[in-house]
């Protein structure tokens, strides 16, 4: 019998020829988190980052919303996962927000590799 479920959903839109917009949500019985990132494709830089928490069991977790601002200026390149862990993990961080951020970064990384390879995401035959 299932007694706990967690849903993480990420959506990426190509805003224009040089920008991806990523929205990610984490939802379970205790949490409702939302993350938005804007990434410039040409240099892989995160140029905007914001978050919201509408449900959390601990009020101290709300500080993680503002902590995502440290993502601005980071490049989605080798080593970014470790850098994000350095900046956001630990006793003052929120493990769930960190999980959501890392999931979004993994997805972005795959898409940026595709961009570099000139993958046509609209062509299902490719």
PDB file of N, CA, C and O in Angstrom, residues 29-107:
ATOM      1  N   UNK A  29       2.863  15.459   0.218  1.00  0.00           N
ATOM      2  CA  UNK A  29       1.901  15.720   1.289  1.00  0.00           C
ATOM      3  C   UNK A  29       2.294  16.896   2.182  1.00  0.00           C
ATOM      4  O   UNK A  29       1.449  17.543   2.784  1.00  0.00           O
ATOM      5  N   UNK A  30       3.581  17.176   2.275  1.00  0.00           N
ATOM      6  CA  UNK A  30       4.081  18.212   3.184  1.00  0.00           C
ATOM      7  C   UNK A  30       4.640  19.448   2.486  1.00  0.00           C
ATOM      8  O   UNK A  30       4.883  20.453   3.132  1.00  0.00           O
ATOM      9  N   UNK A  31       4.875  19.370   1.181  1.00  0.00           N
ATOM     10  CA  UNK A  31       5.588  20.433   0.484  1.00  0.00           C
ATOM     11  C   UNK A  31       4.910  20.834  -0.814  1.00  0.00           C
ATOM     12  O   UNK A  31       4.366  19.984  -1.521  1.00  0.00           O
ATOM     13  N   UNK A  32       5.030  22.110  -1.135  1.00  0.00           N
ATOM     14  CA  UNK A  32       4.682  22.628  -2.449  1.00  0.00           C
ATOM     15  C   UNK A  32       5.716  23.703  -2.775  1.00  0.00           C
ATOM     16  O   UNK A  32       5.715  24.782  -2.173  1.00  0.00           O
ATOM     17  N   UNK A  33       6.628  23.372  -3.695  1.00  0.00           N
ATOM     18  CA  UNK A  33       7.736  24.252  -4.048  1.00  0.00           C
ATOM     19  C   UNK A  33       7.688  24.571  -5.533  1.00  0.00           C
ATOM     20  O   UNK A  33       7.292  23.731  -6.350  1.00  0.00           O
ATOM     21  N   UNK A  34       8.132  25.758  -5.879  1.00  0.00           N
ATOM     22  CA  UNK A  34       8.147  26.194  -7.276  1.00  0.00           C
ATOM     23  C   UNK A  34       9.479  26.884  -7.548  1.00  0.00           C
ATOM     24  O   UNK A  34       9.933  27.706  -6.740  1.00  0.00           O
ATOM     25  N   UNK A  35      10.089  26.584  -8.683  1.00  0.00           N
ATOM     26  CA  UNK A  35      11.376  27.154  -9.077  1.00  0.00           C
ATOM     27  C   UNK A  35      11.280  27.636 -10.516  1.00  0.00           C
ATOM     28  O   UNK A  35      10.682  26.964 -11.357  1.00  0.00           O
ATOM     29  N   UNK A  36      11.866  28.799 -10.788  1.00  0.00           N
ATOM     30  CA  UNK A  36      11.951  29.308 -12.155  1.00  0.00           C
ATOM     31  C   UNK A  36      13.379  29.746 -12.437  1.00  0.00           C
ATOM     32  O   UNK A  36      13.986  30.443 -11.621  1.00  0.00           O
ATOM     33  N   UNK A  37      13.896  29.322 -13.579  1.00  0.00           N
ATOM     34  CA  UNK A  37      15.229  29.712 -14.017  1.00  0.00           C
ATOM     35  C   UNK A  37      15.154  30.208 -15.457  1.00  0.00           C
ATOM     36  O   UNK A  37      14.395  29.667 -16.261  1.00  0.00           O
ATOM     37  N   UNK A  38      15.946  31.223 -15.753  1.00  0.00           N
ATOM     38  CA  UNK A  38      16.111  31.683 -17.123  1.00  0.00           C
ATOM     39  C   UNK A  38      17.589  31.533 -17.451  1.00  0.00           C
ATOM     40  O   UNK A  38      18.446  32.044 -16.713  1.00  0.00           O
ATOM     41  N   UNK A  39      17.879  30.806 -18.533  1.00  0.00           N
ATOM     42  CA  UNK A  39      19.264  30.477 -18.889  1.00  0.00           C
ATOM     43  C   UNK A  39      19.547  30.956 -20.305  1.00  0.00           C
ATOM     44  O   UNK A  39      18.760  30.720 -21.223  1.00  0.00           O
ATOM     45  N   UNK A  40      20.680  31.651 -20.435  1.00  0.00           N
ATOM     46  CA  UNK A  40      21.134  32.062 -21.758  1.00  0.00           C
ATOM     47  C   UNK A  40      21.877  30.877 -22.376  1.00  0.00           C
ATOM     48  O   UNK A  40      22.821  30.359 -21.794  1.00  0.00           O
ATOM     49  N   UNK A  41      21.432  30.441 -23.529  1.00  0.00           N
ATOM     50  CA  UNK A  41      21.961  29.247 -24.174  1.00  0.00           C
ATOM     51  C   UNK A  41      23.407  29.449 -24.621  1.00  0.00           C
ATOM     52  O   UNK A  41      24.249  28.570 -24.436  1.00  0.00           O
ATOM     53  N   UNK A  42      23.728  30.606 -25.184  1.00  0.00           N
ATOM     54  CA  UNK A  42      25.048  30.819 -25.793  1.00  0.00           C
ATOM     55  C   UNK A  42      26.201  30.653 -24.812  1.00  0.00           C
ATOM     56  O   UNK A  42      27.246  30.123 -25.171  1.00  0.00           O
ATOM     57  N   UNK A  43      26.027  31.090 -23.562  1.00  0.00           N
ATOM     58  CA  UNK A  43      27.108  30.935 -22.581  1.00  0.00           C
ATOM     59  C   UNK A  43      26.697  30.093 -21.376  1.00  0.00           C
ATOM     60  O   UNK A  43      27.440  29.977 -20.414  1.00  0.00           O
ATOM     61  N   UNK A  44      25.464  29.538 -21.430  1.00  0.00           N
ATOM     62  CA  UNK A  44      24.938  28.634 -20.397  1.00  0.00           C
ATOM     63  C   UNK A  44      24.749  29.299 -19.038  1.00  0.00           C
ATOM     64  O   UNK A  44      24.646  28.635 -18.017  1.00  0.00           O
ATOM     65  N   UNK A  45      24.699  30.607 -19.008  1.00  0.00           N
ATOM     66  CA  UNK A  45      24.593  31.331 -17.737  1.00  0.00           C
ATOM     67  C   UNK A  45      23.143  31.413 -17.251  1.00  0.00           C
ATOM     68  O   UNK A  45      22.228  31.693 -18.034  1.00  0.00           O
ATOM     69  N   UNK A  46      22.961  31.171 -15.966  1.00  0.00           N
ATOM     70  CA  UNK A  46      21.661  31.375 -15.326  1.00  0.00           C
ATOM     71  C   UNK A  46      21.546  32.879 -15.089  1.00  0.00           C
ATOM     72  O   UNK A  46      22.319  33.464 -14.331  1.00  0.00           O
ATOM     73  N   UNK A  47      20.596  33.518 -15.773  1.00  0.00           N
ATOM     74  CA  UNK A  47      20.491  34.975 -15.661  1.00  0.00           C
ATOM     75  C   UNK A  47      19.347  35.418 -14.748  1.00  0.00           C
ATOM     76  O   UNK A  47      19.334  36.563 -14.309  1.00  0.00           O
ATOM     77  N   UNK A  48      18.427  34.519 -14.458  1.00  0.00           N
ATOM     78  CA  UNK A  48      17.367  34.805 -13.487  1.00  0.00           C
ATOM     79  C   UNK A  48      17.051  33.535 -12.714  1.00  0.00           C
ATOM     80  O   UNK A  48      17.072  32.441 -13.275  1.00  0.00           O
ATOM     81  N   UNK A  49      16.758  33.690 -11.433  1.00  0.00           N
ATOM     82  CA  UNK A  49      16.378  32.556 -10.584  1.00  0.00           C
ATOM     83  C   UNK A  49      15.403  33.054  -9.528  1.00  0.00           C
ATOM     84  O   UNK A  49      15.644  34.081  -8.889  1.00  0.00           O
ATOM     85  N   UNK A  50      14.309  32.336  -9.379  1.00  0.00           N
ATOM     86  CA  UNK A  50      13.338  32.679  -8.336  1.00  0.00           C
ATOM     87  C   UNK A  50      12.653  31.406  -7.856  1.00  0.00           C
ATOM     88  O   UNK A  50      12.650  30.387  -8.552  1.00  0.00           O
ATOM     89  N   UNK A  51      12.083  31.494  -6.662  1.00  0.00           N
ATOM     90  CA  UNK A  51      11.414  30.330  -6.081  1.00  0.00           C
ATOM     91  C   UNK A  51      10.260  30.790  -5.199  1.00  0.00           C
ATOM     92  O   UNK A  51      10.207  31.952  -4.780  1.00  0.00           O
ATOM     93  N   UNK A  52       9.379  29.854  -4.924  1.00  0.00           N
ATOM     94  CA  UNK A  52       8.267  30.096  -4.007  1.00  0.00           C
ATOM     95  C   UNK A  52       7.972  28.796  -3.275  1.00  0.00           C
ATOM     96  O   UNK A  52       8.201  27.708  -3.807  1.00  0.00           O
ATOM     97  N   UNK A  53       7.481  28.939  -2.057  1.00  0.00           N
ATOM     98  CA  UNK A  53       7.084  27.792  -1.244  1.00  0.00           C
ATOM     99  C   UNK A  53       5.706  28.111  -0.676  1.00  0.00           C
ATOM    100  O   UNK A  53       5.565  29.030   0.118  1.00  0.00           O
ATOM    101  N   UNK A  54       4.705  27.369  -1.103  1.00  0.00           N
ATOM    102  CA  UNK A  54       3.375  27.640  -0.567  1.00  0.00           C
ATOM    103  C   UNK A  54       3.005  26.671   0.548  1.00  0.00           C
ATOM    104  O   UNK A  54       2.032  26.903   1.259  1.00  0.00           O
ATOM    105  N   UNK A  55       3.799  25.594   0.692  1.00  0.00           N
ATOM    106  CA  UNK A  55       3.532  24.656   1.776  1.00  0.00           C
ATOM    107  C   UNK A  55       4.838  24.015   2.212  1.00  0.00           C
ATOM    108  O   UNK A  55       5.609  23.533   1.374  1.00  0.00           O
ATOM    109  N   UNK A  56       5.095  24.047   3.507  1.00  0.00           N
ATOM    110  CA  UNK A  56       6.280  23.413   4.081  1.00  0.00           C
ATOM    111  C   UNK A  56       5.996  23.132   5.551  1.00  0.00           C
ATOM    112  O   UNK A  56       5.289  23.907   6.198  1.00  0.00           O
ATOM    113  N   UNK A  57       6.513  22.035   6.090  1.00  0.00           N
ATOM    114  CA  UNK A  57       6.233  21.727   7.492  1.00  0.00           C
ATOM    115  C   UNK A  57       7.021  22.598   8.474  1.00  0.00           C
ATOM    116  O   UNK A  57       6.655  22.703   9.634  1.00  0.00           O
ATOM    117  N   UNK A  58       8.094  23.243   8.006  1.00  0.00           N
ATOM    118  CA  UNK A  58       8.936  24.049   8.888  1.00  0.00           C
ATOM    119  C   UNK A  58       9.098  25.451   8.326  1.00  0.00           C
ATOM    120  O   UNK A  58       9.487  25.614   7.170  1.00  0.00           O
ATOM    121  N   UNK A  59       8.839  26.458   9.127  1.00  0.00           N
ATOM    122  CA  UNK A  59       8.959  27.837   8.657  1.00  0.00           C
ATOM    123  C   UNK A  59      10.402  28.195   8.322  1.00  0.00           C
ATOM    124  O   UNK A  59      10.645  29.036   7.466  1.00  0.00           O
ATOM    125  N   UNK A  60      11.374  27.537   8.951  1.00  0.00           N
ATOM    126  CA  UNK A  60      12.777  27.844   8.646  1.00  0.00           C
ATOM    127  C   UNK A  60      13.120  27.514   7.200  1.00  0.00           C
ATOM    128  O   UNK A  60      14.063  28.055   6.642  1.00  0.00           O
ATOM    129  N   UNK A  61      12.360  26.613   6.580  1.00  0.00           N
ATOM    130  CA  UNK A  61      12.608  26.258   5.182  1.00  0.00           C
ATOM    131  C   UNK A  61      12.323  27.417   4.233  1.00  0.00           C
ATOM    132  O   UNK A  61      12.835  27.446   3.115  1.00  0.00           O
ATOM    133  N   UNK A  62      11.510  28.358   4.665  1.00  0.00           N
ATOM    134  CA  UNK A  62      11.146  29.477   3.799  1.00  0.00           C
ATOM    135  C   UNK A  62      12.362  30.291   3.376  1.00  0.00           C
ATOM    136  O   UNK A  62      12.350  30.947   2.346  1.00  0.00           O
ATOM    137  N   UNK A  63      13.439  30.240   4.159  1.00  0.00           N
ATOM    138  CA  UNK A  63      14.664  30.945   3.798  1.00  0.00           C
ATOM    139  C   UNK A  63      15.283  30.425   2.517  1.00  0.00           C
ATOM    140  O   UNK A  63      16.041  31.137   1.847  1.00  0.00           O
ATOM    141  N   UNK A  64      14.958  29.207   2.144  1.00  0.00           N
ATOM    142  CA  UNK A  64      15.495  28.619   0.913  1.00  0.00           C
ATOM    143  C   UNK A  64      14.968  29.326  -0.329  1.00  0.00           C
ATOM    144  O   UNK A  64      15.591  29.276  -1.386  1.00  0.00           O
ATOM    145  N   UNK A  65      13.835  29.999  -0.189  1.00  0.00           N
ATOM    146  CA  UNK A  65      13.273  30.722  -1.325  1.00  0.00           C
ATOM    147  C   UNK A  65      14.241  31.807  -1.782  1.00  0.00           C
ATOM    148  O   UNK A  65      14.553  31.926  -2.966  1.00  0.00           O
ATOM    149  N   UNK A  66      14.737  32.594  -0.855  1.00  0.00           N
ATOM    150  CA  UNK A  66      15.673  33.665  -1.214  1.00  0.00           C
ATOM    151  C   UNK A  66      17.053  33.133  -1.568  1.00  0.00           C
ATOM    152  O   UNK A  66      17.790  33.772  -2.315  1.00  0.00           O
ATOM    153  N   UNK A  67      17.398  31.972  -1.053  1.00  0.00           N
ATOM    154  CA  UNK A  67      18.739  31.437  -1.305  1.00  0.00           C
ATOM    155  C   UNK A  67      18.965  31.073  -2.764  1.00  0.00           C
ATOM    156  O   UNK A  67      20.111  31.003  -3.206  1.00  0.00           O
ATOM    157  N   UNK A  68      17.903  30.869  -3.543  1.00  0.00           N
ATOM    158  CA  UNK A  68      18.088  30.514  -4.954  1.00  0.00           C
ATOM    159  C   UNK A  68      18.699  31.663  -5.748  1.00  0.00           C
ATOM    160  O   UNK A  68      19.203  31.447  -6.853  1.00  0.00           O
ATOM    161  N   UNK A  69      18.708  32.850  -5.194  1.00  0.00           N
ATOM    162  CA  UNK A  69      19.314  33.990  -5.888  1.00  0.00           C
ATOM    163  C   UNK A  69      20.804  33.761  -6.153  1.00  0.00           C
ATOM    164  O   UNK A  69      21.364  34.346  -7.080  1.00  0.00           O
ATOM    165  N   UNK A  70      21.449  32.902  -5.361  1.00  0.00           N
ATOM    166  CA  UNK A  70      22.879  32.616  -5.574  1.00  0.00           C
ATOM    167  C   UNK A  70      23.121  31.868  -6.882  1.00  0.00           C
ATOM    168  O   UNK A  70      24.259  31.777  -7.337  1.00  0.00           O
ATOM    169  N   UNK A  71      22.063  31.354  -7.497  1.00  0.00           N
ATOM    170  CA  UNK A  71      22.210  30.655  -8.771  1.00  0.00           C
ATOM    171  C   UNK A  71      22.498  31.627  -9.915  1.00  0.00           C
ATOM    172  O   UNK A  71      23.116  31.245 -10.915  1.00  0.00           O
ATOM    173  N   UNK A  72      22.058  32.883  -9.772  1.00  0.00           N
ATOM    174  CA  UNK A  72      22.297  33.877 -10.824  1.00  0.00           C
ATOM    175  C   UNK A  72      23.791  34.019 -11.063  1.00  0.00           C
ATOM    176  O   UNK A  72      24.573  34.151 -10.136  1.00  0.00           O
ATOM    177  N   UNK A  73      24.168  33.934 -12.321  1.00  0.00           N
ATOM    178  CA  UNK A  73      25.564  34.081 -12.686  1.00  0.00           C
ATOM    179  C   UNK A  73      26.311  32.770 -12.837  1.00  0.00           C
ATOM    180  O   UNK A  73      27.387  32.743 -13.420  1.00  0.00           O
ATOM    181  N   UNK A  74      25.751  31.679 -12.315  1.00  0.00           N
ATOM    182  CA  UNK A  74      26.404  30.380 -12.478  1.00  0.00           C
ATOM    183  C   UNK A  74      26.224  29.887 -13.917  1.00  0.00           C
ATOM    184  O   UNK A  74      25.209  30.176 -14.558  1.00  0.00           O
ATOM    185  N   UNK A  75      27.195  29.143 -14.402  1.00  0.00           N
ATOM    186  CA  UNK A  75      27.108  28.548 -15.737  1.00  0.00           C
ATOM    187  C   UNK A  75      26.786  27.070 -15.606  1.00  0.00           C
ATOM    188  O   UNK A  75      27.373  26.375 -14.777  1.00  0.00           O
ATOM    189  N   UNK A  76      25.880  26.608 -16.429  1.00  0.00           N
ATOM    190  CA  UNK A  76      25.481  25.206 -16.421  1.00  0.00           C
ATOM    191  C   UNK A  76      26.540  24.429 -17.209  1.00  0.00           C
ATOM    192  O   UNK A  76      26.388  24.139 -18.393  1.00  0.00           O
ATOM    193  N   UNK A  77      27.649  24.175 -16.525  1.00  0.00           N
ATOM    194  CA  UNK A  77      28.789  23.469 -17.094  1.00  0.00           C
ATOM    195  C   UNK A  77      29.282  22.454 -16.074  1.00  0.00           C
ATOM    196  O   UNK A  77      28.759  22.364 -14.962  1.00  0.00           O
ATOM    197  N   UNK A  78      30.322  21.732 -16.450  1.00  0.00           N
ATOM    198  CA  UNK A  78      30.904  20.720 -15.562  1.00  0.00           C
ATOM    199  C   UNK A  78      31.199  21.340 -14.192  1.00  0.00           C
ATOM    200  O   UNK A  78      31.764  22.417 -14.092  1.00  0.00           O
ATOM    201  N   UNK A  79      30.799  20.642 -13.146  1.00  0.00           N
ATOM    202  CA  UNK A  79      31.057  21.090 -11.781  1.00  0.00           C
ATOM    203  C   UNK A  79      29.941  21.891 -11.138  1.00  0.00           C
ATOM    204  O   UNK A  79      30.004  22.199  -9.952  1.00  0.00           O
ATOM    205  N   UNK A  80      28.902  22.220 -11.906  1.00  0.00           N
ATOM    206  CA  UNK A  80      27.849  23.061 -11.335  1.00  0.00           C
ATOM    207  C   UNK A  80      27.090  22.357 -10.204  1.00  0.00           C
ATOM    208  O   UNK A  80      26.699  22.988  -9.233  1.00  0.00           O
ATOM    209  N   UNK A  81      26.917  21.039 -10.299  1.00  0.00           N
ATOM    210  CA  UNK A  81      26.174  20.328  -9.247  1.00  0.00           C
ATOM    211  C   UNK A  81      26.912  20.443  -7.914  1.00  0.00           C
ATOM    212  O   UNK A  81      26.298  20.706  -6.883  1.00  0.00           O
ATOM    213  N   UNK A  82      28.215  20.262  -7.942  1.00  0.00           N
ATOM    214  CA  UNK A  82      29.014  20.404  -6.728  1.00  0.00           C
ATOM    215  C   UNK A  82      28.964  21.821  -6.191  1.00  0.00           C
ATOM    216  O   UNK A  82      28.860  22.040  -4.986  1.00  0.00           O
ATOM    217  N   UNK A  83      29.025  22.796  -7.102  1.00  0.00           N
ATOM    218  CA  UNK A  83      28.979  24.206  -6.683  1.00  0.00           C
ATOM    219  C   UNK A  83      27.631  24.525  -6.031  1.00  0.00           C
ATOM    220  O   UNK A  83      27.578  25.212  -5.005  1.00  0.00           O
ATOM    221  N   UNK A  84      26.555  24.033  -6.591  1.00  0.00           N
ATOM    222  CA  UNK A  84      25.226  24.260  -6.011  1.00  0.00           C
ATOM    223  C   UNK A  84      25.141  23.620  -4.632  1.00  0.00           C
ATOM    224  O   UNK A  84      24.603  24.208  -3.695  1.00  0.00           O
ATOM    225  N   UNK A  85      25.685  22.417  -4.490  1.00  0.00           N
ATOM    226  CA  UNK A  85      25.706  21.773  -3.171  1.00  0.00           C
ATOM    227  C   UNK A  85      26.490  22.602  -2.165  1.00  0.00           C
ATOM    228  O   UNK A  85      26.070  22.759  -1.016  1.00  0.00           O
ATOM    229  N   UNK A  86      27.637  23.148  -2.581  1.00  0.00           N
ATOM    230  CA  UNK A  86      28.429  24.001  -1.692  1.00  0.00           C
ATOM    231  C   UNK A  86      27.639  25.217  -1.232  1.00  0.00           C
ATOM    232  O   UNK A  86      27.713  25.631  -0.074  1.00  0.00           O
ATOM    233  N   UNK A  87      26.885  25.804  -2.156  1.00  0.00           N
ATOM    234  CA  UNK A  87      26.171  27.048  -1.869  1.00  0.00           C
ATOM    235  C   UNK A  87      24.875  26.844  -1.085  1.00  0.00           C
ATOM    236  O   UNK A  87      24.493  27.698  -0.285  1.00  0.00           O
ATOM    237  N   UNK A  88      24.183  25.730  -1.326  1.00  0.00           N
ATOM    238  CA  UNK A  88      22.821  25.599  -0.812  1.00  0.00           C
ATOM    239  C   UNK A  88      22.570  24.432   0.141  1.00  0.00           C
ATOM    240  O   UNK A  88      21.518  24.373   0.766  1.00  0.00           O
ATOM    241  N   UNK A  89      23.504  23.490   0.244  1.00  0.00           N
ATOM    242  CA  UNK A  89      23.283  22.342   1.131  1.00  0.00           C
ATOM    243  C   UNK A  89      23.693  22.706   2.551  1.00  0.00           C
ATOM    244  O   UNK A  89      24.297  23.731   2.799  1.00  0.00           O
ATOM    245  N   UNK A  90      23.338  21.846   3.467  1.00  0.00           N
ATOM    246  CA  UNK A  90      23.741  22.053   4.854  1.00  0.00           C
ATOM    247  C   UNK A  90      22.571  22.364   5.755  1.00  0.00           C
ATOM    248  O   UNK A  90      21.419  22.397   5.323  1.00  0.00           O
ATOM    249  N   UNK A  91      22.851  22.614   7.016  1.00  0.00           N
ATOM    250  CA  UNK A  91      21.792  22.774   8.009  1.00  0.00           C
ATOM    251  C   UNK A  91      20.889  23.989   7.786  1.00  0.00           C
ATOM    252  O   UNK A  91      19.757  24.001   8.236  1.00  0.00           O
ATOM    253  N   UNK A  92      21.363  24.991   7.088  1.00  0.00           N
ATOM    254  CA  UNK A  92      20.532  26.174   6.841  1.00  0.00           C
ATOM    255  C   UNK A  92      19.761  26.077   5.521  1.00  0.00           C
ATOM    256  O   UNK A  92      18.938  26.919   5.219  1.00  0.00           O
ATOM    257  N   UNK A  93      20.043  25.049   4.735  1.00  0.00           N
ATOM    258  CA  UNK A  93      19.390  24.890   3.449  1.00  0.00           C
ATOM    259  C   UNK A  93      18.119  24.067   3.555  1.00  0.00           C
ATOM    260  O   UNK A  93      17.698  23.671   4.641  1.00  0.00           O
ATOM    261  N   UNK A  94      17.527  23.822   2.427  1.00  0.00           N
ATOM    262  CA  UNK A  94      16.320  22.995   2.346  1.00  0.00           C
ATOM    263  C   UNK A  94      16.601  21.856   1.368  1.00  0.00           C
ATOM    264  O   UNK A  94      16.834  22.107   0.180  1.00  0.00           O
ATOM    265  N   UNK A  95      16.596  20.638   1.853  1.00  0.00           N
ATOM    266  CA  UNK A  95      16.916  19.476   1.023  1.00  0.00           C
ATOM    267  C   UNK A  95      15.956  19.349  -0.154  1.00  0.00           C
ATOM    268  O   UNK A  95      16.343  18.943  -1.246  1.00  0.00           O
ATOM    269  N   UNK A  96      14.710  19.724   0.051  1.00  0.00           N
ATOM    270  CA  UNK A  96      13.719  19.582  -1.016  1.00  0.00           C
ATOM    271  C   UNK A  96      13.928  20.628  -2.105  1.00  0.00           C
ATOM    272  O   UNK A  96      13.800  20.327  -3.295  1.00  0.00           O
ATOM    273  N   UNK A  97      14.255  21.862  -1.716  1.00  0.00           N
ATOM    274  CA  UNK A  97      14.547  22.889  -2.712  1.00  0.00           C
ATOM    275  C   UNK A  97      15.814  22.507  -3.482  1.00  0.00           C
ATOM    276  O   UNK A  97      15.871  22.652  -4.696  1.00  0.00           O
ATOM    277  N   UNK A  98      16.801  21.983  -2.781  1.00  0.00           N
ATOM    278  CA  UNK A  98      18.028  21.545  -3.425  1.00  0.00           C
ATOM    279  C   UNK A  98      17.736  20.429  -4.428  1.00  0.00           C
ATOM    280  O   UNK A  98      18.238  20.435  -5.554  1.00  0.00           O
ATOM    281  N   UNK A  99      16.907  19.488  -4.043  1.00  0.00           N
ATOM    282  CA  UNK A  99      16.516  18.397  -4.942  1.00  0.00           C
ATOM    283  C   UNK A  99      15.852  18.949  -6.201  1.00  0.00           C
ATOM    284  O   UNK A  99      16.146  18.516  -7.324  1.00  0.00           O
ATOM    285  N   UNK A 100      14.981  19.928  -6.040  1.00  0.00           N
ATOM    286  CA  UNK A 100      14.281  20.521  -7.173  1.00  0.00           C
ATOM    287  C   UNK A 100      15.256  21.256  -8.089  1.00  0.00           C
ATOM    288  O   UNK A 100      15.193  21.126  -9.313  1.00  0.00           O
ATOM    289  N   UNK A 101      16.177  22.004  -7.506  1.00  0.00           N
ATOM    290  CA  UNK A 101      17.171  22.738  -8.295  1.00  0.00           C
ATOM    291  C   UNK A 101      18.058  21.771  -9.080  1.00  0.00           C
ATOM    292  O   UNK A 101      18.277  21.956 -10.278  1.00  0.00           O
ATOM    293  N   UNK A 102      18.558  20.746  -8.417  1.00  0.00           N
ATOM    294  CA  UNK A 102      19.445  19.796  -9.091  1.00  0.00           C
ATOM    295  C   UNK A 102      18.736  19.063 -10.221  1.00  0.00           C
ATOM    296  O   UNK A 102      19.324  18.816 -11.278  1.00  0.00           O
ATOM    297  N   UNK A 103      17.462  18.755 -10.039  1.00  0.00           N
ATOM    298  CA  UNK A 103      16.687  18.116 -11.095  1.00  0.00           C
ATOM    299  C   UNK A 103      16.566  19.052 -12.303  1.00  0.00           C
ATOM    300  O   UNK A 103      16.744  18.628 -13.447  1.00  0.00           O
ATOM    301  N   UNK A 104      16.283  20.317 -12.055  1.00  0.00           N
ATOM    302  CA  UNK A 104      16.161  21.296 -13.143  1.00  0.00           C
ATOM    303  C   UNK A 104      17.495  21.472 -13.863  1.00  0.00           C
ATOM    304  O   UNK A 104      17.537  21.556 -15.102  1.00  0.00           O
ATOM    305  N   UNK A 105      18.592  21.493 -13.122  1.00  0.00           N
ATOM    306  CA  UNK A 105      19.916  21.663 -13.725  1.00  0.00           C
ATOM    307  C   UNK A 105      20.283  20.447 -14.579  1.00  0.00           C
ATOM    308  O   UNK A 105      20.844  20.587 -15.668  1.00  0.00           O
ATOM    309  N   UNK A 106      19.957  19.240 -14.111  1.00  0.00           N
ATOM    310  CA  UNK A 106      20.208  18.034 -14.915  1.00  0.00           C
ATOM    311  C   UNK A 106      19.478  18.114 -16.258  1.00  0.00           C
ATOM    312  O   UNK A 106      20.048  17.805 -17.310  1.00  0.00           O
ATOM    313  N   UNK A 107      18.227  18.511 -16.205  1.00  0.00           N
ATOM    314  CA  UNK A 107      17.428  18.639 -17.422  1.00  0.00           C
ATOM    315  C   UNK A 107      18.032  19.698 -18.344  1.00  0.00           C
ATOM    316  O   UNK A 107      18.190  19.469 -19.545  1.00  0.00           O
TER     317      UNK A 107
END
